[in-house]
Amino acid sequence: MSWDWTTVADVLAAVCLLGGAFFALIAAIGVVRLPDLLSRMHAATKPQVIGLLLVVVGLALSLRDPGSLGILGLVVLMQMGTSVVAGHMVGRASFRAGQVRRDLLVVDELSGVLSDEEPRGAP
């Protein structure tokens, strides 16, 4: 059996797409099953970004269009940038609102910073 490059690319694309779907499923299960907010937030961001990267690689291998590579690269950059910022904002806001279980924290560096600040409202 002789495999040409298009067949290899199609098989790799299918493996990447299935792997991305698997990581998205793991992220969804983690959000539902984990007990506290910070664990759920971790489960929502880490496997989801890896799953998106695998899906984008699978799409790039499947489409084989140089014009779509720029758009797919932009999708990856925007997703990686926004998930980090969103995770930070949700974690900090939940900590300020008292929604974080402090008994589960190993290191708590934010308490000292927040106790020194004045309370402030929305702009």
Tab-separated table of N, CA and C in Angstrom:
chain	number	residue	atom	x	y	z
A	1	MET	N	0.847	-1.173	0.000
A	1	MET	CA	0.000	0.000	0.000
A	1	MET	C	0.892	1.236	0.000
A	2	SER	N	0.683	2.080	-0.961
A	2	SER	CA	1.494	3.289	-1.111
A	2	SER	C	0.686	4.508	-0.668
A	3	TRP	N	1.238	5.227	0.284
A	3	TRP	CA	0.561	6.419	0.790
A	3	TRP	C	1.220	7.644	0.182
A	4	ASP	N	0.410	8.504	-0.396
A	4	ASP	CA	0.955	9.775	-0.862
A	4	ASP	C	0.766	10.832	0.228
A	5	TRP	N	1.285	12.026	-0.006
A	5	TRP	CA	1.274	13.059	1.034
A	5	TRP	C	-0.131	13.546	1.371
A	6	THR	N	-1.036	13.517	0.428
A	6	THR	CA	-2.401	13.959	0.747
A	6	THR	C	-3.092	12.974	1.686
A	7	THR	N	-2.827	11.688	1.505
A	7	THR	CA	-3.407	10.693	2.406
A	7	THR	C	-2.831	10.830	3.810
A	8	VAL	N	-1.524	11.047	3.896
A	8	VAL	CA	-0.885	11.236	5.200
A	8	VAL	C	-1.439	12.488	5.877
A	9	ALA	N	-1.592	13.572	5.109
A	9	ALA	CA	-2.136	14.814	5.674
A	9	ALA	C	-3.577	14.620	6.130
A	10	ASP	N	-4.359	13.863	5.365
A	10	ASP	CA	-5.747	13.609	5.766
A	10	ASP	C	-5.822	12.785	7.050
A	11	VAL	N	-4.963	11.783	7.178
A	11	VAL	CA	-4.954	10.960	8.392
A	11	VAL	C	-4.512	11.796	9.590
A	12	LEU	N	-3.453	12.599	9.423
A	12	LEU	CA	-3.004	13.468	10.512
A	12	LEU	C	-4.065	14.504	10.880
A	13	ALA	N	-4.770	15.025	9.875
A	13	ALA	CA	-5.845	15.983	10.151
A	13	ALA	C	-6.953	15.329	10.966
A	14	ALA	N	-7.320	14.101	10.608
A	14	ALA	CA	-8.368	13.403	11.358
A	14	ALA	C	-7.929	13.122	12.788
A	15	VAL	N	-6.663	12.735	12.977
A	15	VAL	CA	-6.151	12.474	14.325
A	15	VAL	C	-6.155	13.759	15.146
A	16	CYS	N	-5.726	14.865	14.539
A	16	CYS	CA	-5.713	16.147	15.259
A	16	CYS	C	-7.127	16.605	15.607
A	17	LEU	N	-8.062	16.455	14.684
A	17	LEU	CA	-9.443	16.863	14.964
A	17	LEU	C	-10.060	16.011	16.069
A	18	LEU	N	-9.810	14.716	16.032
A	18	LEU	CA	-10.326	13.852	17.102
A	18	LEU	C	-9.654	14.158	18.436
A	19	GLY	N	-8.361	14.425	18.413
A	19	GLY	CA	-7.662	14.806	19.643
A	19	GLY	C	-8.187	16.113	20.208
A	20	GLY	N	-8.457	17.082	19.336
A	20	GLY	CA	-9.023	18.351	19.792
A	20	GLY	C	-10.408	18.180	20.389
A	21	ALA	N	-11.212	17.331	19.771
A	21	ALA	CA	-12.541	17.062	20.323
A	21	ALA	C	-12.440	16.354	21.675
A	22	PHE	N	-11.460	15.474	21.821
A	22	PHE	CA	-11.248	14.783	23.093
A	22	PHE	C	-10.869	15.773	24.194
A	23	PHE	N	-9.956	16.692	23.900
A	23	PHE	CA	-9.569	17.678	24.909
A	23	PHE	C	-10.730	18.606	25.260
A	24	ALA	N	-11.555	18.955	24.287
A	24	ALA	CA	-12.733	19.775	24.585
A	24	ALA	C	-13.709	19.014	25.479
A	25	LEU	N	-13.854	17.720	25.246
A	25	LEU	CA	-14.710	16.894	26.101
A	25	LEU	C	-14.155	16.817	27.521
A	26	ILE	N	-12.847	16.657	27.650
A	26	ILE	CA	-12.217	16.625	28.976
A	26	ILE	C	-12.440	17.950	29.701
A	27	ALA	N	-12.337	19.066	28.977
A	27	ALA	CA	-12.580	20.377	29.593
A	27	ALA	C	-14.018	20.490	30.075
A	28	ALA	N	-14.963	20.020	29.284
A	28	ALA	CA	-16.368	20.094	29.684
A	28	ALA	C	-16.648	19.216	30.898
A	29	ILE	N	-16.079	18.033	30.928
A	29	ILE	CA	-16.265	17.152	32.085
A	29	ILE	C	-15.647	17.772	33.329
A	30	GLY	N	-14.479	18.390	33.175
A	30	GLY	CA	-13.826	19.034	34.313
A	30	GLY	C	-14.632	20.177	34.885
A	31	VAL	N	-15.260	20.957	34.022
A	31	VAL	CA	-16.085	22.073	34.503
A	31	VAL	C	-17.280	21.558	35.294
A	32	VAL	N	-17.841	20.448	34.879
A	32	VAL	CA	-19.016	19.908	35.561
A	32	VAL	C	-18.639	19.173	36.850
A	33	ARG	N	-17.528	18.447	36.842
A	33	ARG	CA	-17.217	17.545	37.946
A	33	ARG	C	-16.349	18.124	39.059
A	34	LEU	N	-15.527	19.121	38.783
A	34	LEU	CA	-14.597	19.609	39.800
A	34	LEU	C	-15.322	20.441	40.852
A	35	PRO	N	-14.828	20.436	42.103
A	35	PRO	CA	-15.607	20.982	43.216
A	35	PRO	C	-15.570	22.498	43.389
A	36	ASP	N	-14.443	23.150	43.102
A	36	ASP	CA	-14.362	24.576	43.421
A	36	ASP	C	-14.100	25.404	42.167
A	37	LEU	N	-14.225	26.705	42.335
A	37	LEU	CA	-14.154	27.631	41.208
A	37	LEU	C	-12.797	27.621	40.520
A	38	LEU	N	-11.720	27.646	41.273
A	38	LEU	CA	-10.396	27.705	40.658
A	38	LEU	C	-10.067	26.423	39.898
A	39	SER	N	-10.489	25.293	40.395
A	39	SER	CA	-10.281	24.034	39.672
A	39	SER	C	-11.102	24.004	38.392
A	40	ARG	N	-12.310	24.481	38.455
A	40	ARG	CA	-13.150	24.544	37.252
A	40	ARG	C	-12.574	25.500	36.227
A	41	MET	N	-12.058	26.619	36.709
A	41	MET	CA	-11.459	27.589	35.802
A	41	MET	C	-10.229	26.984	35.123
A	42	HIS	N	-9.431	26.251	35.859
A	42	HIS	CA	-8.266	25.580	35.290
A	42	HIS	C	-8.700	24.551	34.245
A	43	ALA	N	-9.733	23.797	34.562
A	43	ALA	CA	-10.219	22.787	33.617
A	43	ALA	C	-10.816	23.418	32.374
A	44	ALA	N	-11.349	24.609	32.496
A	44	ALA	CA	-11.960	25.257	31.341
A	44	ALA	C	-10.925	25.875	30.413
A	45	THR	N	-9.776	26.282	30.934
A	45	THR	CA	-8.821	26.988	30.086
A	45	THR	C	-7.739	26.086	29.509
A	46	LYS	N	-7.129	25.248	30.291
A	46	LYS	CA	-5.958	24.496	29.812
A	46	LYS	C	-6.300	23.473	28.727
A	47	PRO	N	-7.178	22.509	28.962
A	47	PRO	CA	-7.455	21.544	27.893
A	47	PRO	C	-8.165	22.175	26.702
A	48	GLN	N	-8.908	23.235	26.947
A	48	GLN	CA	-9.626	23.887	25.859
A	48	GLN	C	-8.657	24.527	24.874
A	49	VAL	N	-7.597	25.148	25.364
A	49	VAL	CA	-6.612	25.771	24.476
A	49	VAL	C	-5.844	24.704	23.708
A	50	ILE	N	-5.463	23.623	24.370
A	50	ILE	CA	-4.764	22.534	23.677
A	50	ILE	C	-5.682	21.908	22.630
A	51	GLY	N	-6.954	21.737	22.970
A	51	GLY	CA	-7.912	21.206	22.009
A	51	GLY	C	-8.082	22.115	20.810
A	52	LEU	N	-8.125	23.417	21.050
A	52	LEU	CA	-8.243	24.360	19.938
A	52	LEU	C	-7.007	24.304	19.047
A	53	LEU	N	-5.830	24.212	19.641
A	53	LEU	CA	-4.610	24.103	18.840
A	53	LEU	C	-4.639	22.859	17.955
A	54	LEU	N	-5.084	21.748	18.508
A	54	LEU	CA	-5.172	20.526	17.707
A	54	LEU	C	-6.202	20.660	16.589
A	55	VAL	N	-7.329	21.285	16.872
A	55	VAL	CA	-8.351	21.473	15.839
A	55	VAL	C	-7.829	22.384	14.732
A	56	VAL	N	-7.119	23.442	15.100
A	56	VAL	CA	-6.584	24.363	14.092
A	56	VAL	C	-5.521	23.672	13.239
A	57	VAL	N	-4.664	22.866	13.854
A	57	VAL	CA	-3.674	22.113	13.077
A	57	VAL	C	-4.382	21.131	12.142
A	58	GLY	N	-5.422	20.472	12.634
A	58	GLY	CA	-6.194	19.574	11.782
A	58	GLY	C	-6.855	20.296	10.624
A	59	LEU	N	-7.382	21.484	10.880
A	59	LEU	CA	-7.975	22.270	9.799
A	59	LEU	C	-6.931	22.708	8.787
A	60	ALA	N	-5.766	23.120	9.267
A	60	ALA	CA	-4.703	23.545	8.355
A	60	ALA	C	-4.255	22.385	7.465
A	61	LEU	N	-4.153	21.192	8.047
A	61	LEU	CA	-3.780	20.023	7.244
A	61	LEU	C	-4.883	19.624	6.276
A	62	SER	N	-6.110	19.844	6.665
A	62	SER	CA	-7.240	19.459	5.822
A	62	SER	C	-7.497	20.458	4.696
A	63	LEU	N	-7.388	21.749	5.001
A	63	LEU	CA	-7.700	22.773	3.999
A	63	LEU	C	-6.606	22.915	2.944
A	64	ARG	N	-5.348	22.857	3.371
A	64	ARG	CA	-4.201	22.977	2.463
A	64	ARG	C	-4.241	24.260	1.643
A	65	ASP	N	-4.721	25.329	2.218
A	65	ASP	CA	-4.813	26.620	1.535
A	65	ASP	C	-3.923	27.617	2.264
A	66	PRO	N	-2.936	28.190	1.596
A	66	PRO	CA	-2.055	29.146	2.278
A	66	PRO	C	-2.792	30.380	2.796
A	67	GLY	N	-3.876	30.759	2.166
A	67	GLY	CA	-4.644	31.912	2.628
A	67	GLY	C	-5.340	31.671	3.952
A	68	SER	N	-5.705	30.435	4.216
A	68	SER	CA	-6.396	30.139	5.475
A	68	SER	C	-5.437	30.018	6.656
A	69	LEU	N	-4.151	29.846	6.391
A	69	LEU	CA	-3.185	29.716	7.482
A	69	LEU	C	-3.100	30.991	8.312
A	70	GLY	N	-3.192	32.143	7.664
A	70	GLY	CA	-3.158	33.408	8.399
A	70	GLY	C	-4.357	33.561	9.318
A	71	ILE	N	-5.519	33.195	8.820
A	71	ILE	CA	-6.731	33.292	9.636
A	71	ILE	C	-6.668	32.305	10.801
A	72	LEU	N	-6.215	31.097	10.539
A	72	LEU	CA	-6.100	30.104	11.610
A	72	LEU	C	-5.064	30.531	12.650
A	73	GLY	N	-3.967	31.124	12.190
A	73	GLY	CA	-2.975	31.644	13.132
A	73	GLY	C	-3.531	32.763	13.981
A	74	LEU	N	-4.341	33.624	13.379
A	74	LEU	CA	-4.978	34.708	14.127
A	74	LEU	C	-5.959	34.156	15.159
A	75	VAL	N	-6.682	33.112	14.811
A	75	VAL	CA	-7.601	32.473	15.759
A	75	VAL	C	-6.830	31.940	16.967
A	76	VAL	N	-5.699	31.295	16.712
A	76	VAL	CA	-4.891	30.750	17.814
A	76	VAL	C	-4.361	31.871	18.699
A	77	LEU	N	-3.819	32.926	18.086
A	77	LEU	CA	-3.281	34.039	18.879
A	77	LEU	C	-4.355	34.711	19.723
A	78	MET	N	-5.513	34.952	19.142
A	78	MET	CA	-6.585	35.612	19.889
A	78	MET	C	-7.104	34.713	21.016
A	79	GLN	N	-7.248	33.444	20.751
A	79	GLN	CA	-7.743	32.530	21.786
A	79	GLN	C	-6.760	32.412	22.936
A	80	MET	N	-5.477	32.297	22.613
A	80	MET	CA	-4.481	32.163	23.677
A	80	MET	C	-4.370	33.448	24.486
A	81	GLY	N	-4.487	34.588	23.832
A	81	GLY	CA	-4.426	35.854	24.561
A	81	GLY	C	-5.650	36.107	25.417
A	82	THR	N	-6.814	35.829	24.891
A	82	THR	CA	-8.031	36.131	25.645
A	82	THR	C	-8.303	35.123	26.753
A	83	SER	N	-7.924	33.867	26.573
A	83	SER	CA	-8.189	32.898	27.645
A	83	SER	C	-7.317	33.170	28.862
A	84	VAL	N	-6.097	33.631	28.642
A	84	VAL	CA	-5.224	33.961	29.770
A	84	VAL	C	-5.771	35.160	30.536
A	85	VAL	N	-6.154	36.200	29.818
A	85	VAL	CA	-6.678	37.407	30.464
A	85	VAL	C	-8.013	37.115	31.152
A	86	ALA	N	-8.881	36.366	30.490
A	86	ALA	CA	-10.179	36.048	31.089
A	86	ALA	C	-10.015	35.186	32.337
A	87	GLY	N	-9.121	34.215	32.290
A	87	GLY	CA	-8.875	33.390	33.471
A	87	GLY	C	-8.343	34.205	34.636
A	88	HIS	N	-7.442	35.136	34.345
A	88	HIS	CA	-6.900	35.994	35.401
A	88	HIS	C	-7.994	36.878	35.998
A	89	MET	N	-8.819	37.466	35.142
A	89	MET	CA	-9.869	38.364	35.633
A	89	MET	C	-10.917	37.617	36.446
A	90	VAL	N	-11.314	36.446	35.994
A	90	VAL	CA	-12.305	35.662	36.735
A	90	VAL	C	-11.735	35.205	38.070
A	91	GLY	N	-10.494	34.757	38.077
A	91	GLY	CA	-9.875	34.327	39.326
A	91	GLY	C	-9.740	35.454	40.330
A	92	ARG	N	-9.297	36.612	39.870
A	92	ARG	CA	-9.122	37.745	40.782
A	92	ARG	C	-10.469	38.267	41.284
A	93	ALA	N	-11.459	38.348	40.398
A	93	ALA	CA	-12.780	38.823	40.818
A	93	ALA	C	-13.430	37.854	41.800
A	94	SER	N	-13.281	36.566	41.561
A	94	SER	CA	-13.869	35.598	42.491
A	94	SER	C	-13.150	35.617	43.833
A	95	PHE	N	-11.850	35.868	43.827
A	95	PHE	CA	-11.112	35.969	45.084
A	95	PHE	C	-11.583	37.188	45.868
A	96	ARG	N	-11.754	38.310	45.178
A	96	ARG	CA	-12.233	39.529	45.846
A	96	ARG	C	-13.651	39.357	46.380
A	97	ALA	N	-14.472	38.605	45.669
A	97	ALA	CA	-15.863	38.418	46.081
A	97	ALA	C	-16.017	37.339	47.152
A	98	GLY	N	-14.930	36.682	47.509
A	98	GLY	CA	-14.997	35.661	48.548
A	98	GLY	C	-15.545	34.333	48.071
A	99	GLN	N	-15.440	34.050	46.781
A	99	GLN	CA	-15.964	32.802	46.232
A	99	GLN	C	-14.922	31.696	46.159
A	100	VAL	N	-13.698	31.982	46.613
A	100	VAL	CA	-12.617	31.001	46.559
A	100	VAL	C	-12.489	30.323	47.917
A	101	ARG	N	-12.401	29.010	47.907
A	101	ARG	CA	-12.200	28.266	49.156
A	101	ARG	C	-10.735	28.375	49.554
A	102	ARG	N	-10.470	29.165	50.569
A	102	ARG	CA	-9.088	29.431	50.976
A	102	ARG	C	-8.424	28.217	51.619
A	103	ASP	N	-9.204	27.272	52.115
A	103	ASP	CA	-8.600	26.080	52.710
A	103	ASP	C	-7.963	25.172	51.660
A	104	LEU	N	-8.332	25.336	50.391
A	104	LEU	CA	-7.749	24.528	49.326
A	104	LEU	C	-6.512	25.168	48.702
A	105	LEU	N	-6.213	26.410	49.057
A	105	LEU	CA	-5.064	27.099	48.477
A	105	LEU	C	-3.773	26.632	49.133
A	106	VAL	N	-2.769	26.375	48.334
A	106	VAL	CA	-1.453	26.021	48.855
A	106	VAL	C	-0.666	27.292	49.149
A	107	VAL	N	-0.692	28.236	48.218
A	107	VAL	CA	-0.025	29.526	48.367
A	107	VAL	C	-1.072	30.608	48.147
A	108	ASP	N	-1.094	31.602	49.023
A	108	ASP	CA	-2.065	32.691	48.917
A	108	ASP	C	-1.312	34.022	48.907
A	109	GLU	N	-0.877	34.441	47.720
A	109	GLU	CA	-0.133	35.689	47.600
A	109	GLU	C	-1.045	36.892	47.428
A	110	LEU	N	-2.290	36.680	47.079
A	110	LEU	CA	-3.180	37.796	46.781
A	110	LEU	C	-3.777	38.427	48.028
A	111	SER	N	-3.878	37.699	49.119
A	111	SER	CA	-4.465	38.264	50.340
A	111	SER	C	-3.673	39.454	50.848
A	112	GLY	N	-2.356	39.360	50.843
A	112	GLY	CA	-1.527	40.472	51.303
A	112	GLY	C	-1.644	41.690	50.412
A	113	VAL	N	-1.781	41.485	49.127
A	113	VAL	CA	-1.916	42.598	48.188
A	113	VAL	C	-3.269	43.265	48.355
A	114	LEU	N	-4.321	42.472	48.502
A	114	LEU	CA	-5.665	43.042	48.612
A	114	LEU	C	-5.895	43.735	49.946
A	115	SER	N	-5.232	43.294	51.002
A	115	SER	CA	-5.438	43.943	52.300
A	115	SER	C	-4.805	45.333	52.332
A	116	ASP	N	-3.803	45.584	51.490
A	116	ASP	CA	-3.155	46.893	51.439
A	116	ASP	C	-3.903	47.888	50.564
A	117	GLU	N	-4.768	47.411	49.666
A	117	GLU	CA	-5.471	48.295	48.740
A	117	GLU	C	-6.748	48.840	49.358
A	118	GLU	N	-7.133	50.009	48.874
A	118	GLU	CA	-8.436	50.553	49.249
A	118	GLU	C	-9.502	49.905	48.391
A	119	PRO	N	-10.695	49.697	48.937
A	119	PRO	CA	-11.773	49.181	48.090
A	119	PRO	C	-12.139	50.216	47.035
A	120	ARG	N	-12.393	49.749	45.855
A	120	ARG	CA	-12.760	50.667	44.784
A	120	ARG	C	-13.951	50.102	44.028
A	121	GLY	N	-14.728	50.996	43.498
A	121	GLY	CA	-15.907	50.592	42.752
A	121	GLY	C	-15.621	50.528	41.273
A	122	ALA	N	-16.633	50.246	40.527
A	122	ALA	CA	-16.496	50.199	39.077
A	122	ALA	C	-16.315	51.614	38.540
A	123	PRO	N	-15.586	51.760	37.435
A	123	PRO	CA	-15.363	53.103	36.893
A	123	PRO	C	-16.609	53.743	36.356
